[in-house]
Amino acid sequence: ETGVTQTPRHLVMGMTNKKSLKCEQHLGHNAMYWYKQSAKKPLELMFVYSLEERVENNSVPSRFSPECPNSSHLFLHLHTLQPEDSALYLCASSHTRTSGLNEQFFGPGTRLTVL
Amino acid sequence: AQKVTQAQTEISVVEKEDVTLDCVYETRDTTYYLFWYKQPPSGELVFLIRRNSFDEQNEISGRYSWNFQKSTSSFNFTITASQVVDSAVYFCALSEAKTTSGTYKYIFGTGTRLKVLA
């Protein structure tokens, strides 16, 4: 596989469920990102990992918990979500500053619906 | 504060018309990067172009062209002879150059939905 992949593509969950979103990149990048895209809002950066270390957390509620076990994989663990968390969750990856150009490459997203 | 404004929420054109998508940005940095991404209905953002703040040359790639003007803080995107396949949401983004972690933080505009009618 090439590029950035995300699974599942669609997820419906209740407010008491626990689920995880998975992202995998095959581009040799060493930085990964989670974004939230809600209707009529700009993309919101949630988390940034560089070399598997979390370097940014944009005031995201604790019901979202990221995990980056290695530079190719990124997870977003979800628990006790609210209906307003329904959105498209996008994963992206890039080189870090010292290793290459800075455009981010995005996955197709997971469309999350919280009932 | 950094900000990206895409004032056009939605544009509809008839196939073969030219269309320009506007992007205005704000930043205090002297070194920064500007991007355009396309998001088709499938959801994936597709990278189109990157520009750094020191390169004001306009660029043309096939039917796509970009006009970067620092004097007006604008980075506009023109599609010539539009096609139905160009229908998508287009995002302009600004990237900070100064990050201690070595990663790049993007500030996205709200996007412009382009509908090209056959």
Short mmCIF file of C-alpha atoms in Angstrom, two decimals:
data_model
loop_
_atom_site.label_atom_id
_atom_site.label_comp_id
_atom_site.label_asym_id
_atom_site.label_seq_id
_atom_site.Cartn_x
_atom_site.Cartn_y
_atom_site.Cartn_z
CA GLU A 1 0.00 0.00 0.00
CA THR A 2 1.12 3.55 -0.56
CA GLY A 3 0.40 6.91 1.02
CA VAL A 4 -1.63 7.31 4.17
CA THR A 5 -4.36 4.85 5.04
CA GLN A 6 -7.01 5.08 7.70
CA THR A 7 -9.34 2.49 9.17
CA PRO A 8 -12.21 2.25 9.57
CA ARG A 9 -13.57 4.60 6.93
CA HIS A 10 -16.90 4.87 8.73
CA LEU A 11 -17.73 4.36 12.39
CA VAL A 12 -20.96 4.67 14.31
CA MET A 13 -20.72 4.45 18.07
CA GLY A 14 -22.77 5.10 21.14
CA MET A 15 -21.68 7.49 23.83
CA THR A 16 -20.61 4.70 26.15
CA ASN A 17 -18.55 2.77 23.60
CA LYS A 18 -14.79 2.59 23.31
CA LYS A 19 -13.29 2.47 19.84
CA SER A 20 -10.02 3.28 18.12
CA LEU A 21 -9.12 4.90 14.83
CA LYS A 22 -6.02 3.72 13.06
CA CYS A 23 -3.70 5.54 10.69
CA GLU A 24 -0.74 4.12 8.82
CA GLN A 25 1.71 5.91 6.56
CA HIS A 26 4.02 4.31 4.02
CA LEU A 27 5.90 7.46 3.03
CA GLY A 28 8.87 7.28 5.35
CA HIS A 29 7.72 10.33 7.25
CA ASN A 30 8.51 10.88 10.91
CA ALA A 31 5.73 13.26 11.93
CA MET A 32 2.05 12.42 12.15
CA TYR A 33 -1.05 14.50 12.85
CA TRP A 34 -4.71 14.10 13.80
CA TYR A 35 -7.23 16.65 12.53
CA LYS A 36 -10.93 17.03 13.11
CA GLN A 37 -13.12 18.32 10.29
CA SER A 38 -16.60 19.43 11.27
CA ALA A 39 -19.17 20.94 8.94
CA LYS A 40 -18.58 24.63 8.20
CA LYS A 41 -15.49 24.82 10.41
CA PRO A 42 -11.79 24.99 9.52
CA LEU A 43 -9.80 21.84 9.98
CA GLU A 44 -8.81 21.66 13.61
CA LEU A 45 -5.42 20.29 14.51
CA MET A 46 -5.78 17.91 17.45
CA PHE A 47 -2.45 16.23 18.03
CA VAL A 48 1.04 16.22 16.54
CA TYR A 49 3.66 13.52 16.94
CA SER A 50 7.27 13.95 15.94
CA LEU A 51 9.54 10.92 16.10
CA GLU A 52 6.85 9.15 18.12
CA GLU A 53 6.77 11.86 20.76
CA ARG A 54 3.66 13.97 21.25
CA VAL A 55 4.67 17.56 20.63
CA GLU A 56 1.32 19.26 20.49
CA ASN A 57 -2.07 18.80 22.08
CA ASN A 58 -4.48 21.53 21.08
CA SER A 59 -6.69 21.53 24.17
CA VAL A 60 -8.39 18.36 23.08
CA PRO A 61 -10.75 16.75 25.64
CA SER A 62 -9.39 13.72 27.42
CA ARG A 63 -12.02 11.49 25.86
CA PHE A 64 -9.68 11.53 22.85
CA SER A 65 -6.42 9.70 23.55
CA PRO A 66 -3.71 9.43 20.87
CA GLU A 67 -1.04 6.79 20.63
CA CYS A 68 1.97 6.62 18.33
CA PRO A 69 3.82 3.31 18.79
CA ASN A 70 6.20 3.97 15.89
CA SER A 71 6.71 6.49 13.12
CA SER A 72 4.40 4.63 10.74
CA HIS A 73 1.37 4.15 12.96
CA LEU A 74 -0.94 6.51 14.78
CA PHE A 75 -4.05 5.69 16.77
CA LEU A 76 -6.84 7.76 18.23
CA HIS A 77 -8.60 6.02 21.11
CA LEU A 78 -12.14 7.18 21.73
CA HIS A 79 -14.26 6.76 24.85
CA THR A 80 -17.45 8.32 26.21
CA LEU A 81 -17.79 10.61 23.23
CA GLN A 82 -20.51 13.20 22.75
CA PRO A 83 -22.73 13.71 19.70
CA GLU A 84 -20.84 16.93 18.91
CA ASP A 85 -17.74 14.81 18.36
CA SER A 86 -19.30 13.49 15.17
CA ALA A 87 -16.99 14.61 12.37
CA LEU A 88 -14.46 13.50 9.79
CA TYR A 89 -11.17 12.62 11.47
CA LEU A 90 -8.18 13.02 9.22
CA CYS A 91 -4.70 11.70 9.72
CA ALA A 92 -1.69 13.27 8.02
CA SER A 93 2.04 12.76 7.91
CA SER A 94 5.06 14.78 6.88
CA HIS A 95 8.78 14.98 7.17
CA THR A 96 10.14 16.93 10.08
CA ARG A 97 12.02 20.11 9.37
CA THR A 98 15.47 18.63 9.20
CA SER A 99 14.62 15.75 6.97
CA GLY A 100 12.61 17.07 4.09
CA LEU A 101 9.90 19.21 2.64
CA ASN A 102 6.98 20.16 4.74
CA GLU A 103 3.81 19.36 2.90
CA GLN A 104 1.46 17.09 4.78
CA PHE A 105 -0.07 14.08 3.12
CA PHE A 106 -3.54 13.14 4.27
CA GLY A 107 -5.44 9.92 4.60
CA PRO A 108 -9.04 9.53 3.42
CA GLY A 109 -10.42 10.08 6.90
CA THR A 110 -12.77 8.24 9.23
CA ARG A 111 -16.34 9.50 9.24
CA LEU A 112 -17.42 9.21 12.89
CA THR A 113 -21.02 9.39 14.04
CA VAL A 114 -21.76 9.43 17.75
CA LEU A 115 -25.31 8.53 18.66
CA ALA B 1 -2.00 35.84 15.13
CA GLN B 2 -1.96 33.73 12.03
CA LYS B 3 -5.10 33.43 9.98
CA VAL B 4 -6.25 32.22 6.60
CA THR B 5 -9.42 33.60 5.03
CA GLN B 6 -11.27 32.05 2.14
CA ALA B 7 -14.17 34.41 1.72
CA GLN B 8 -15.88 32.39 -1.00
CA THR B 9 -17.90 29.66 0.67
CA GLU B 10 -19.23 28.15 -2.54
CA ILE B 11 -18.76 28.84 -6.24
CA SER B 12 -20.66 27.34 -9.13
CA VAL B 13 -19.43 27.56 -12.69
CA VAL B 14 -20.32 25.95 -15.96
CA GLU B 15 -17.79 23.58 -17.47
CA LYS B 16 -15.02 25.28 -19.47
CA GLU B 17 -15.33 28.51 -17.54
CA ASP B 18 -12.29 29.87 -15.71
CA VAL B 19 -12.61 30.26 -11.94
CA THR B 20 -10.43 31.90 -9.30
CA LEU B 21 -10.44 30.87 -5.66
CA ASP B 22 -9.28 33.55 -3.27
CA CYS B 23 -7.03 33.13 -0.26
CA VAL B 24 -5.89 35.91 2.06
CA TYR B 25 -3.56 35.23 4.94
CA GLU B 26 -2.20 36.98 8.00
CA THR B 27 1.11 36.28 9.64
CA ARG B 28 3.85 38.11 11.48
CA ASP B 29 6.50 35.66 10.35
CA THR B 30 8.83 36.67 7.56
CA THR B 31 9.35 33.05 6.63
CA TYR B 32 6.26 30.99 6.02
CA TYR B 33 4.71 28.53 3.60
CA LEU B 34 1.42 28.57 1.77
CA PHE B 35 -0.42 25.55 0.42
CA TRP B 36 -3.46 24.61 -1.58
CA TYR B 37 -5.21 21.30 -1.07
CA LYS B 38 -8.14 19.74 -2.90
CA GLN B 39 -10.72 17.62 -1.05
CA PRO B 40 -12.89 15.60 -3.43
CA PRO B 41 -16.04 13.86 -2.19
CA SER B 42 -13.95 10.85 -1.16
CA GLY B 43 -12.63 12.96 1.72
CA GLU B 44 -8.88 12.76 1.25
CA LEU B 45 -7.05 16.08 1.04
CA VAL B 46 -4.81 16.10 -2.01
CA PHE B 47 -1.75 18.33 -1.98
CA LEU B 48 -1.65 20.72 -4.95
CA ILE B 49 1.10 23.26 -4.35
CA ARG B 50 3.49 24.68 -1.77
CA ARG B 51 4.98 28.16 -1.87
CA ASN B 52 7.51 29.69 0.49
CA SER B 53 7.40 33.35 1.40
CA PHE B 54 10.54 34.20 -0.56
CA ASP B 55 9.26 32.87 -3.85
CA GLU B 56 6.71 35.17 -5.42
CA GLN B 57 6.90 33.68 -8.85
CA ASN B 58 3.54 32.65 -10.18
CA GLU B 59 3.21 29.03 -11.11
CA ILE B 60 1.29 27.20 -13.78
CA SER B 61 0.65 23.50 -13.84
CA GLY B 62 -1.61 22.43 -16.65
CA ARG B 63 -4.98 24.08 -16.11
CA TYR B 64 -3.99 25.24 -12.62
CA SER B 65 -2.21 28.49 -11.84
CA TRP B 66 -1.36 30.29 -8.64
CA ASN B 67 -0.82 33.99 -8.03
CA PHE B 68 1.15 34.80 -4.89
CA GLN B 69 1.28 38.48 -3.93
CA LYS B 70 2.95 39.38 -0.65
CA SER B 71 1.89 43.02 -1.01
CA THR B 72 -1.74 42.00 -0.61
CA SER B 73 -1.10 38.83 1.43
CA SER B 74 -2.93 36.78 -1.12
CA PHE B 75 -2.36 33.41 -2.71
CA ASN B 76 -5.10 32.92 -5.27
CA PHE B 77 -5.76 29.79 -7.29
CA THR B 78 -7.15 29.81 -10.83
CA ILE B 79 -8.52 26.85 -12.73
CA THR B 80 -8.70 27.42 -16.46
CA ALA B 81 -11.31 25.67 -18.57
CA SER B 82 -12.87 24.00 -15.55
CA GLN B 83 -14.08 20.41 -15.72
CA VAL B 84 -16.66 18.49 -13.73
CA VAL B 85 -13.83 16.52 -12.08
CA ASP B 86 -12.61 19.77 -10.55
CA SER B 87 -15.67 19.80 -8.29
CA ALA B 88 -14.34 19.61 -4.75
CA VAL B 89 -13.62 21.67 -1.68
CA TYR B 90 -10.38 23.59 -1.96
CA PHE B 91 -8.40 24.58 1.12
CA CYS B 92 -5.70 27.18 1.46
CA ALA B 93 -3.27 26.72 4.36
CA LEU B 94 -0.47 28.64 6.03
CA SER B 95 2.41 26.93 7.80
CA GLU B 96 4.49 28.39 10.54
CA ALA B 97 8.21 28.22 9.94
CA LYS B 98 9.15 28.47 13.58
CA THR B 99 8.44 25.32 15.52
CA THR B 100 10.65 23.91 18.19
CA SER B 101 9.60 20.36 17.55
CA GLY B 102 10.57 20.35 13.88
CA THR B 103 7.00 19.71 12.81
CA TYR B 104 4.82 21.99 10.77
CA LYS B 105 1.62 23.47 12.13
CA TYR B 106 -0.91 24.30 9.45
CA ILE B 107 -3.57 26.97 9.74
CA PHE B 108 -6.35 26.13 7.31
CA GLY B 109 -8.96 28.34 5.77
CA THR B 110 -12.58 27.26 5.88
CA GLY B 111 -12.45 26.05 2.30
CA THR B 112 -14.27 26.96 -0.89
CA ARG B 113 -16.68 24.44 -2.39
CA LEU B 114 -16.40 24.50 -6.16
CA LYS B 115 -19.19 23.02 -8.25
CA VAL B 116 -18.55 22.63 -11.93
CA LEU B 117 -21.73 21.99 -13.85
CA ALA B 118 -21.78 20.06 -17.11
#
